[in-house]
Amino acid sequence: MRRFGEACKRVIVLTALPVLWIAGCGSGTVTNKSDFSLQATPASASITAGGAAQTISISATAISGFSGTVSVSAAGAPTGVTLSPSTLSLAVGASQQVSLTAASSAVAGTATLVFTGNSGLAKHTASVSLTIAAASSNPPTPPTPPTPPSPPSTSTVDITTYHVDVARTGLNPSETTLTTSNVTSAQFGLIRTLAVDGHVDAQPLYLSALSIAGQSHNVLYAVSEHDSVYAFDADSGTQLWKTSVLGSGETTSDDHDCSQITPEIGITSTPVIDRKAGANGTIFVVGMTEDSSGHYHQRLHALDITTGAELSGSPTEIAATYPGTGANSSGGNVVFDPAQYAERAGILLLNGVLYLGWTSHCDSGPYTGWLMAYSESTLAQTAVLNLTPNGSEGSIWMAGSGLAADTSGNIYFLDANGTFDTTLNANSLPTSGDYGNAFMKVSTSGGSLTAADYFETSNTVAESAGDEDLGSGGALVLPDLQDSAGAVHHLAVGAGKDSRIYVVNRDSMGKFNSQNDNAIYQEISGAIGSVFSMPAYFNNTVYYGAVNDNLKAFPIANAKLATTAAMQSSNTFQYPGTTPAISANGTSNGIVWAVENASPAVLHAFNATNLQELYNSNQAANNRDQFGAGNKFITPMIVNGKVFVGTPNSVAEFGLLQ
């Protein structure tokens, strides 16, 4: 906004778009200028001559409807300091990374980097204060002798949801303790196991520097299939509290003769934490129980993160109906039967709403595909969508992966085998609203749940009939990607049992064509095995761990996924493969962590740049780091120098050895 003096003046203002605005007497303020602002984060950075790179994020924000592309150049780098890339073509609302490195010959000192963005006649700058430290002339420091345990870290890194974020990238980019140099069997290993009363099928969560009873704790949260919720001090292993979500006279559910979740079903999905909800913060969990009369219950619980106590209005009994004549319907509505379902996919918290997806017990009918929304403040149900209301099956399980979301509030997931209407309406949507075996996009606009778009393979009916569905894998929403022409692409990636990687354009996913899959953005065959897991994303690369396959890395170039892996691990992963998670310090010290479902289970750590193994839990002598039998579908969680892995009776905690 440009302001003018009180005297009558005629001012011509040129904007980034070909529009001429003339401000004359009377107004005093021009408010309709289409423009942009430029940001560089962080505002200050330090690098060492000959040392690791530092990353700067450059972004542009639209003002008054600006929609152009911003060309960004950099100036002010001293001799020996390199910026990669040195120029950018930036779309508003997106960010790109610039890597700063200093040659060993670079001179110590300070400088100001100036990033200049141009679009049309609009021009803006953003500055970064850069400090260059002299190269060390000392030899590498030998390992330090053992020291007493340090007090809790004051870091504010939290892991509050499945796979770190709602895009489900699996990347913690704020790991400053674990590096590719110190994750070795000589320096890193099993610290302790945190005992619990049942299988830990959900990913653990973590809050740092949380005040409990007047003391600061780094807190690990774990849930069990025995319907228990635990809070542990992550630095000492002390149990801070334990809560059962069983009602009076209730037990956990039996396994319904299904080996997927056995021998009992209690809390299966990864909870979600909102540190700002309630008086002290809230953890939301879904528990399944059976009462003394043999009736099954599914309930959504809101627990205080400092005590485990149920909050006011918690729990809420989960029930639903939806218009349709499909499996388990009555009077023109399909009915949610809590006995027939498990809440397997990780809970999604988005804009104050909790989203739950439901799966069957193996393929035991009758069941359909349910997605439900609940207010996090009241636990009241706000919306319901059934994916096969006039058919059957089509559940949401994704091997425990979380429902994913983009920044516009759309939800993405892979639906399991079930009814799909091959007859389409004028909008190319299934005539009866049945989306079995689809890569789904669901809109949450206006507080409703609406099937907004989808992709369905041309042979979907045969795949569903053969139990070769997409729903065994999880969806990952990729960051905005730019091709060589400067166009920005909004993509998501997923894979299932048919050993194909599907990359969809989130703005136009491809829908259904019985003849071919040509409308999809990208489909890759033969690069991986069957997928019962989900990928992770780091540094423009997607990592997949399929069944009986190597962990593989697929780089992205020109907004396309490589059709063959650029690198892979030397070992393979038996069923169900592996869901990798990644720790890094910005773009440096990237480590890919993966759990092998063996007996004993194995935690692997790989260098993200080449997938060379750094460590595995079978390397140390005398079985020092072994942590028991495998637990399929488990995802490791990495934060503040620790790695946490769920087991059949505990959470295994790894870190640097003292």
XYZ file of C-alpha atoms in Angstrom:
658
model
C 0.000 0.000 0.000
C 1.455 3.392 -1.016
C 0.421 6.523 0.865
C 0.410 10.086 -0.489
C 0.731 13.514 1.054
C -2.261 15.654 1.831
C -1.574 18.085 -0.994
C -3.419 17.441 -4.273
C -1.053 15.392 -6.451
C -1.406 13.240 -9.573
C 0.615 10.040 -9.166
C 1.117 7.200 -11.624
C 1.703 3.764 -10.056
C 2.930 0.886 -12.192
C 2.188 -2.626 -10.940
C 3.608 -6.032 -11.764
C 0.653 -6.597 -14.106
C -0.007 -4.475 -17.209
C -2.430 -2.168 -15.401
C -2.015 1.565 -14.937
C -3.455 3.024 -11.761
C -3.828 6.794 -11.404
C -4.309 8.288 -7.976
C -5.494 11.855 -8.011
C -6.980 14.191 -5.448
C -9.250 12.877 -2.789
C -8.286 9.279 -2.113
C -4.887 9.524 -0.546
C -4.324 5.710 -0.701
C -3.989 3.205 -3.515
C -5.349 -0.135 -2.340
C -5.674 -2.120 -5.572
C -2.020 -2.717 -6.372
C -1.257 -6.281 -7.479
C 2.175 -7.068 -6.078
C 4.262 -9.592 -4.183
C 6.594 -9.723 -1.218
C 9.817 -11.734 -1.002
C 11.016 -13.661 2.049
C 14.305 -15.370 2.916
C 14.384 -17.725 5.917
C 16.345 -17.752 8.176
C 17.383 -14.105 8.217
C 20.870 -15.037 9.402
C 23.063 -18.032 8.641
C 26.501 -19.355 9.526
C 28.746 -21.616 7.458
C 32.260 -22.913 7.989
C 34.922 -22.830 5.280
C 35.136 -26.365 3.946
C 32.220 -27.436 6.150
C 28.606 -28.508 5.755
C 26.099 -26.589 3.666
C 23.448 -24.279 5.075
C 20.011 -23.958 3.480
C 18.015 -20.790 2.872
C 14.334 -20.967 1.952
C 13.143 -18.348 -0.568
C 9.427 -17.701 -0.992
C 7.091 -15.127 -2.517
C 3.705 -14.084 -1.150
C 0.937 -12.656 -3.345
C -0.529 -9.227 -2.618
C -3.919 -8.199 -4.041
C -4.275 -11.208 -6.309
C -0.791 -11.278 -7.810
C -0.314 -14.566 -9.733
C 2.836 -14.107 -11.775
C 6.209 -15.855 -11.615
C 9.053 -14.166 -9.744
C 12.613 -14.355 -11.090
C 15.061 -14.330 -8.187
C 18.790 -13.614 -8.320
C 21.351 -13.328 -5.535
C 24.182 -10.896 -4.920
C 26.686 -10.189 -2.171
C 28.294 -13.603 -1.793
C 31.989 -13.224 -0.893
C 34.756 -15.054 -2.735
C 34.667 -18.779 -2.065
C 30.969 -18.875 -1.134
C 28.705 -20.670 -3.585
C 24.920 -20.478 -3.871
C 23.139 -23.381 -5.534
C 21.057 -22.567 -7.445
C 22.109 -18.947 -7.921
C 18.887 -18.002 -9.749
C 15.307 -19.143 -9.201
C 11.986 -19.005 -10.976
C 9.527 -18.796 -8.102
C 5.755 -19.218 -8.054
C 3.858 -17.315 -5.367
C 2.854 -19.449 -2.447
C 5.732 -21.877 -3.059
C 9.235 -21.953 -1.620
C 12.563 -23.118 -3.003
C 15.792 -23.973 -1.251
C 19.165 -22.349 -1.880
C 22.202 -24.210 -0.555
C 25.141 -22.130 0.755
C 28.619 -23.648 0.883
C 32.036 -22.158 1.553
C 35.228 -23.496 0.023
C 38.053 -24.306 2.427
C 39.855 -21.238 1.045
C 36.996 -18.872 1.934
C 38.005 -16.018 4.228
C 36.314 -15.709 7.607
C 34.045 -12.703 7.968
C 30.512 -11.451 7.472
C 28.505 -10.517 4.436
C 24.973 -9.601 3.445
C 23.320 -11.729 0.807
C 20.637 -9.879 -1.127
C 18.005 -11.876 -2.985
C 16.213 -9.747 -5.594
C 12.867 -10.791 -7.050
C 11.565 -9.302 -10.299
C 8.226 -9.740 -12.028
C 7.195 -7.235 -14.654
C 7.914 -3.815 -13.162
C 7.670 -5.038 -9.572
C 10.935 -5.583 -7.706
C 11.566 -6.598 -4.100
C 14.517 -7.802 -2.053
C 15.149 -9.996 0.972
C 18.428 -10.061 2.883
C 20.313 -12.701 4.817
C 23.145 -11.889 7.207
C 25.897 -14.440 6.553
C 28.783 -15.352 8.856
C 31.710 -17.378 7.490
C 33.849 -19.185 10.054
C 37.456 -20.131 9.310
C 38.251 -23.726 8.426
C 39.447 -25.786 11.373
C 43.124 -26.722 11.267
C 42.719 -29.309 14.002
C 42.451 -33.061 13.335
C 39.116 -34.783 14.024
C 38.245 -34.849 17.680
C 38.448 -38.345 19.189
C 35.344 -39.761 20.883
C 34.699 -38.183 24.259
C 34.659 -40.329 27.368
C 31.328 -41.282 28.934
C 29.522 -38.443 30.663
C 26.542 -38.380 32.988
C 23.138 -38.078 31.285
C 22.344 -34.505 30.373
C 19.221 -32.709 31.585
C 16.222 -32.562 29.249
C 16.832 -30.638 26.061
C 15.194 -27.234 25.679
C 14.552 -27.944 22.002
C 11.001 -27.282 20.856
C 10.860 -30.015 18.212
C 7.594 -31.949 18.530
C 6.293 -34.976 16.611
C 2.529 -34.735 17.016
C 1.184 -36.766 14.096
C 1.936 -39.787 11.926
C 4.998 -39.412 9.675
C 5.795 -35.965 11.124
C 3.386 -33.782 9.097
C -0.013 -33.885 7.408
C 1.624 -34.324 3.992
C 3.058 -37.551 5.541
C 6.604 -36.887 4.277
C 8.202 -38.741 7.197
C 10.892 -36.046 7.369
C 12.135 -34.408 10.569
C 14.399 -31.654 9.164
C 15.409 -30.368 12.613
C 17.589 -33.221 13.853
C 20.872 -31.685 15.006
C 22.254 -34.518 17.161
C 22.283 -37.586 14.937
C 24.626 -37.345 11.953
C 26.001 -39.618 9.257
C 29.254 -39.630 11.243
C 28.031 -40.630 14.702
C 25.305 -43.143 13.800
C 27.627 -46.140 14.031
C 27.558 -49.196 16.256
C 30.485 -47.720 18.200
C 28.591 -44.574 19.158
C 24.884 -45.339 18.675
C 22.649 -48.110 19.953
C 19.768 -49.304 22.123
C 19.412 -47.202 25.276
C 16.372 -48.828 26.854
C 13.006 -50.428 26.211
C 9.880 -48.804 27.620
C 7.543 -51.612 28.684
C 3.833 -51.455 27.850
C 0.921 -53.890 28.198
C 0.242 -54.806 24.559
C 1.274 -54.434 20.929
C 2.366 -50.950 19.868
C 0.942 -50.818 16.337
C 0.784 -47.010 16.271
C 3.771 -44.739 15.736
C 4.920 -43.117 19.014
C 4.591 -39.332 19.360
C 6.774 -36.787 21.185
C 6.562 -33.405 22.904
C 9.640 -31.516 24.024
C 10.036 -29.370 27.129
C 6.541 -30.042 28.461
C 5.802 -28.890 31.994
C 4.285 -31.657 34.134
C 3.816 -31.048 37.861
C 6.157 -28.082 37.666
C 9.004 -29.955 35.962
C 10.087 -29.866 32.322
C 10.096 -33.188 30.472
C 10.686 -34.407 26.962
C 7.704 -36.738 26.706
C 7.206 -39.851 24.609
C 3.591 -40.937 24.051
C 2.746 -44.539 23.169
C -0.549 -46.405 22.831
C -1.183 -50.136 23.030
C -3.671 -52.640 21.685
C -4.585 -53.225 25.341
C -6.366 -49.830 25.191
C -3.687 -48.049 27.210
C -2.074 -44.649 26.681
C 1.384 -44.001 28.156
C 3.529 -40.941 28.750
C 7.245 -41.543 29.418
C 10.097 -39.198 30.156
C 12.104 -39.725 26.982
C 15.416 -38.933 28.694
C 15.137 -41.111 31.798
C 12.563 -43.698 30.718
C 10.393 -42.947 33.744
C 6.673 -43.551 33.248
C 4.942 -40.229 33.902
C 1.372 -41.515 33.617
C -0.734 -44.301 32.159
C -4.440 -44.199 31.223
C -6.810 -46.966 30.141
C -9.650 -46.056 27.782
C -11.620 -49.203 28.679
C -15.079 -48.487 30.045
C -16.325 -50.022 33.274
C -16.634 -53.794 32.913
C -15.175 -53.704 29.394
C -12.326 -55.564 27.726
C -10.429 -55.029 24.525
C -11.950 -56.489 21.360
C -11.001 -59.951 20.162
C -9.255 -60.129 16.772
C -12.391 -61.244 14.845
C -10.450 -64.183 13.376
C -8.217 -61.797 11.465
C -4.430 -61.935 11.782
C -3.891 -58.300 10.784
C -4.426 -56.995 14.346
C -4.028 -59.777 16.898
C -4.504 -61.108 19.577
C -6.574 -58.107 20.740
C -7.794 -54.829 19.282
C -7.651 -51.714 21.401
C -5.895 -48.545 20.195
C -4.559 -49.281 16.722
C -4.106 -46.017 14.823
C -1.523 -43.337 15.492
C -3.112 -40.642 17.686
C -2.661 -36.934 17.141
C -1.648 -34.217 19.606
C -2.691 -30.573 19.707
C -0.455 -28.812 22.185
C -2.780 -25.793 22.240
C -6.073 -27.628 22.782
C -7.549 -27.658 26.289
C -5.904 -26.245 29.374
C -2.594 -28.068 28.899
C -2.786 -29.674 25.460
C -4.697 -32.728 24.224
C -3.935 -36.129 22.734
C -6.767 -37.655 20.669
C -7.055 -41.455 20.443
C -9.618 -43.960 19.176
C -10.147 -47.103 21.248
C -12.140 -50.261 20.476
C -13.725 -52.160 23.387
C -16.188 -54.948 24.125
C -18.713 -54.687 26.969
C -20.009 -57.436 29.263
C -23.005 -58.026 26.969
C -20.756 -58.750 23.985
C -21.399 -55.410 22.274
C -18.498 -53.628 20.598
C -17.726 -49.927 20.915
C -15.542 -47.461 19.046
C -14.902 -44.245 20.970
C -12.961 -41.049 20.331
C -11.112 -39.858 23.450
C -9.556 -36.488 24.297
C -6.925 -36.794 27.053
C -4.929 -34.129 28.874
C -1.290 -34.494 27.768
C 0.050 -33.786 31.273
C -2.113 -36.223 33.248
C -3.904 -38.564 30.829
C -7.267 -37.532 32.288
C -10.337 -37.528 30.053
C -11.362 -33.975 29.174
C -14.878 -32.632 29.499
C -17.160 -34.181 26.880
C -14.810 -37.112 26.294
C -15.211 -39.791 25.110
C -17.737 -39.756 22.281
C -19.343 -42.920 20.926
C -18.702 -43.332 17.213
C -21.802 -44.024 15.127
C -22.854 -43.090 11.604
C -25.326 -43.603 8.786
C -25.103 -42.562 5.149
C -27.628 -42.637 2.292
C -27.242 -45.846 0.312
C -28.364 -49.416 -0.266
C -24.960 -51.103 0.061
C -23.641 -53.620 2.565
C -25.285 -53.418 6.008
C -27.943 -50.969 4.851
C -31.356 -50.433 6.359
C -34.170 -48.116 5.314
C -32.129 -46.489 2.558
C -29.013 -45.913 4.691
C -25.816 -47.856 5.179
C -25.130 -48.211 8.901
C -21.757 -48.148 10.663
C -21.443 -51.286 12.807
C -18.570 -50.761 15.295
C -17.994 -54.529 15.511
C -17.062 -54.728 11.827
C -14.326 -52.094 11.771
C -10.918 -51.080 13.104
C -9.559 -47.561 13.021
C -6.213 -48.373 11.370
C -5.133 -45.262 9.424
C -3.424 -42.529 11.437
C -5.756 -39.751 12.638
C -5.599 -36.497 10.678
C -6.044 -33.173 12.505
C -6.759 -30.384 10.042
C -8.117 -26.915 10.805
C -9.656 -27.949 14.119
C -11.262 -31.129 12.768
C -10.258 -34.754 13.410
C -10.612 -37.131 10.448
C -10.948 -40.898 10.958
C -10.775 -43.658 8.330
C -12.106 -47.169 8.927
C -11.042 -50.615 7.779
C -12.489 -54.106 8.032
C -11.207 -57.167 9.862
C -9.441 -58.818 6.917
C -12.184 -59.176 4.256
C -14.914 -60.216 6.668
C -18.185 -58.609 5.548
C -20.448 -56.838 5.597
C -18.523 -53.562 5.426
C -18.143 -50.413 3.351
C -15.697 -47.477 3.241
C -16.146 -44.841 5.954
C -14.488 -41.447 6.440
C -15.682 -39.364 9.414
C -15.030 -35.882 10.766
C -15.204 -34.750 14.407
C -14.734 -31.341 16.004
C -11.613 -31.385 18.161
C -13.167 -28.884 20.572
C -16.493 -30.677 21.175
C -15.871 -34.205 19.801
C -19.174 -33.830 17.937
C -19.416 -35.524 14.551
C -19.416 -32.849 11.837
C -19.408 -34.823 8.564
C -19.490 -38.355 7.132
C -18.595 -39.751 3.718
C -19.107 -43.340 2.630
C -16.972 -44.408 -0.323
C -19.081 -47.432 -1.339
C -22.609 -46.512 -0.183
C -24.325 -48.587 -2.839
C -21.789 -51.398 -2.937
C -19.459 -53.117 -0.517
C -15.899 -53.163 0.819
C -13.660 -50.209 -0.165
C -12.210 -49.647 3.321
C -9.351 -47.358 4.392
C -6.373 -49.046 6.045
C -3.140 -48.204 4.144
C -1.004 -50.366 6.476
C -1.539 -47.800 9.213
C -0.354 -44.777 7.200
C -2.073 -41.512 8.068
C -4.712 -39.746 6.013
C -2.752 -37.063 4.117
C -3.711 -33.449 3.374
C -2.620 -30.460 1.308
C -2.551 -26.799 2.302
C -5.969 -26.215 0.732
C -7.691 -28.607 3.133
C -8.085 -31.563 0.768
C -7.580 -35.119 2.067
C -5.757 -37.838 0.096
C -5.695 -41.604 0.623
C -5.671 -44.941 -1.196
C -8.925 -46.861 -0.933
C -8.938 -50.658 -0.680
C -10.581 -53.132 -3.041
C -14.333 -52.758 -3.370
C -17.199 -51.711 -5.603
C -16.436 -49.178 -8.331
C -19.145 -47.921 -10.680
C -17.665 -48.129 -14.168
C -20.620 -46.114 -15.475
C -19.772 -42.435 -15.049
C -21.898 -39.300 -14.945
C -21.333 -36.086 -16.896
C -18.525 -35.109 -14.490
C -16.791 -38.500 -14.944
C -17.733 -39.506 -11.409
C -19.167 -42.948 -10.568
C -22.944 -42.821 -10.964
C -23.671 -44.488 -7.615
C -20.842 -42.878 -5.663
C -18.822 -46.086 -5.246
C -15.027 -45.501 -5.272
C -13.511 -48.882 -4.363
C -9.760 -49.202 -5.161
C -9.319 -45.485 -5.914
C -6.607 -42.898 -5.239
C -8.960 -40.398 -3.564
C -9.127 -36.640 -3.104
C -11.784 -35.524 -0.624
C -12.715 -31.887 -0.132
C -13.414 -30.511 3.366
C -14.758 -27.203 2.072
C -17.676 -25.805 4.030
C -17.282 -28.428 6.736
C -18.516 -31.196 4.425
C -16.772 -34.295 3.095
C -17.097 -34.533 -0.679
C -15.381 -36.747 -3.231
C -13.645 -34.014 -5.229
C -11.485 -36.078 -7.589
C -9.982 -39.539 -7.981
C -7.826 -41.836 -10.066
C -8.879 -45.382 -10.880
C -6.804 -47.871 -12.888
C -8.297 -49.103 -16.150
C -8.273 -52.671 -14.788
C -9.714 -51.719 -11.408
C -12.532 -54.269 -11.445
C -10.069 -57.113 -12.014
C -7.713 -55.731 -9.366
C -10.482 -55.554 -6.771
C -11.693 -59.042 -7.623
C -8.143 -60.347 -7.214
C -7.506 -58.461 -3.946
C -4.735 -56.568 -5.735
C -5.752 -53.147 -4.526
C -4.078 -49.795 -4.008
C -5.333 -49.582 -0.433
C -2.402 -51.496 1.059
C -0.179 -48.427 0.661
C -0.239 -44.858 1.934
C -0.388 -41.552 0.054
C 2.264 -38.818 0.265
C 1.551 -35.215 -0.749
C 4.663 -33.844 -2.451
C 5.764 -30.225 -2.070
C 5.115 -27.968 -5.039
C 7.454 -28.912 -7.896
C 8.554 -26.794 -10.849
C 9.366 -28.110 -14.306
C 11.955 -26.729 -16.743
C 9.395 -24.371 -18.261
C 8.665 -22.814 -14.868
C 5.242 -24.437 -14.439
C 4.368 -25.457 -10.889
C 2.890 -28.915 -10.318
C 0.843 -30.083 -7.324
C 1.455 -33.809 -7.004
C 0.868 -36.775 -4.722
C 2.348 -40.264 -4.874
C 1.100 -43.691 -3.806
C 1.473 -47.406 -4.532
C -0.219 -50.645 -3.531
C -0.241 -54.362 -4.208
C 0.083 -54.120 -8.004
C 3.758 -52.993 -7.846
C 3.178 -49.709 -9.669
C 3.960 -46.203 -8.468
C 1.157 -43.735 -9.198
C 1.948 -40.008 -9.313
C -1.212 -37.935 -9.578
C -1.758 -34.297 -10.429
C -3.769 -33.121 -7.431
C -5.538 -30.560 -9.638
C -6.646 -33.213 -12.169
C -6.060 -36.746 -10.949
C -7.121 -38.635 -14.064
C -10.409 -40.290 -13.020
C -11.314 -43.516 -14.905
C -10.911 -44.775 -18.456
C -11.606 -48.452 -19.099
C -9.149 -48.483 -22.025
C -5.983 -47.044 -20.472
C -4.436 -44.961 -17.681
C -3.181 -42.204 -19.966
C -4.890 -39.425 -18.007
C -2.728 -39.976 -14.930
C 0.248 -37.646 -14.476
C 2.749 -40.497 -14.186
C 2.577 -44.279 -13.758
C 5.750 -46.294 -13.146
C 5.774 -50.081 -13.620
C 8.427 -52.614 -12.684
C 10.446 -50.388 -10.354
C 9.294 -51.817 -7.003
C 7.535 -54.830 -5.497
C 4.131 -54.915 -3.804
C 3.652 -52.117 -1.297
C 2.218 -52.593 2.196
C 3.750 -49.370 3.526
C 4.230 -45.772 2.497
C 7.159 -43.755 1.134
C 9.131 -40.883 2.657
C 10.380 -37.666 1.030
C 13.665 -35.795 1.427
C 15.734 -33.452 -0.712
C 13.743 -33.943 -3.914
C 13.773 -37.728 -3.548
C 11.065 -40.307 -2.760
C 12.074 -43.442 -0.821
C 10.092 -46.702 -1.104
C 10.487 -50.004 0.774
C 8.337 -52.655 -0.959
C 7.840 -56.307 0.017
C 10.923 -58.515 -0.538
C 12.580 -55.540 -2.177
C 15.447 -53.182 -1.471
C 14.857 -49.755 0.003
C 14.925 -47.606 -3.133
C 15.382 -43.911 -3.863
C 13.619 -42.185 -6.769
C 14.882 -38.655 -7.438
C 12.635 -35.991 -8.934
C 13.727 -33.997 -11.974
C 11.666 -31.627 -14.098
C 8.709 -32.355 -11.776
C 8.821 -36.080 -12.688
C 9.724 -39.088 -10.564
C 12.585 -41.190 -11.943
C 11.266 -44.356 -13.562
C 14.059 -46.468 -12.064
C 15.712 -46.177 -8.665
C 18.863 -44.076 -8.619
C 20.148 -46.019 -5.596
C 19.070 -48.820 -3.314
C 20.021 -50.559 -0.094
C 22.112 -53.715 -0.203
C 19.563 -55.622 1.911
C 15.917 -56.387 1.217
C 12.877 -56.177 3.483
C 10.516 -59.119 3.889
C 6.735 -58.692 4.270
C 5.375 -56.105 4.789
C 8.411 -54.238 3.466
C 9.224 -51.066 5.367
C 7.929 -47.544 5.872
C 11.030 -45.319 6.021
C 11.386 -42.181 8.112
C 14.072 -39.548 7.655
C 16.061 -37.286 9.948
C 18.163 -34.391 8.704
C 19.544 -31.018 9.701
C 18.031 -28.954 6.914
C 19.387 -30.633 3.787
C 22.488 -32.047 5.464
C 23.076 -35.242 7.461
C 20.094 -36.968 5.914
C 19.544 -40.436 7.401
C 16.883 -42.882 6.213
C 15.631 -45.112 9.039
C 13.826 -48.367 8.312
C 12.643 -51.285 10.461
C 12.932 -54.855 9.198
C 10.098 -57.134 10.345
C 12.279 -60.101 11.290
C 12.988 -62.106 14.421
C 14.777 -60.350 15.917
C 13.573 -57.110 14.329
C 16.275 -54.893 12.858
C 16.555 -51.109 12.871
C 18.569 -49.895 9.875
C 20.085 -46.466 9.241
C 21.175 -45.476 5.724
C 22.928 -42.418 4.368
C 20.176 -40.630 2.439
C 22.553 -39.552 -0.336
C 23.572 -43.061 -1.426
C 21.629 -45.567 0.753
C 24.874 -46.990 2.115
C 24.184 -48.527 5.503
C 25.503 -46.605 8.490
C 24.182 -48.870 11.226
C 21.890 -51.767 12.016
C 20.833 -53.158 15.361
C 22.432 -56.562 14.714
C 25.965 -55.171 14.344
C 27.008 -54.760 17.983
C 28.548 -57.682 19.851
C 26.599 -59.799 22.320
C 23.205 -58.770 20.862
C 23.600 -55.402 22.570
C 21.044 -53.574 20.404
C 18.510 -56.298 19.673
C 15.009 -55.360 20.808
C 12.827 -58.411 20.278
C 10.527 -59.731 17.600
C 9.303 -57.622 14.699
C 6.051 -55.712 14.650
C 4.714 -55.269 11.131
C 3.563 -51.892 9.849
C 5.574 -50.023 12.517
C 7.158 -46.704 11.561
C 10.260 -45.413 13.409
C 10.076 -41.923 14.912
C 13.208 -39.762 15.169
C 13.530 -36.617 17.267
C 16.087 -34.826 19.474
C 18.813 -37.424 19.008
C 16.572 -40.421 19.707
C 14.908 -43.098 17.561
C 11.766 -44.819 18.879
C 10.406 -48.118 17.523
C 7.171 -49.860 18.556
C 7.382 -53.569 19.417
C 4.911 -56.270 20.534
C 5.367 -55.248 24.182
C 7.376 -52.033 24.389
C 8.867 -49.027 22.685
C 12.572 -49.474 21.924
C 14.607 -46.290 22.407
C 17.873 -45.770 20.507
C 20.378 -42.941 20.769
C 24.010 -41.986 21.234
C 25.713 -44.155 23.843
C 27.019 -42.438 26.963
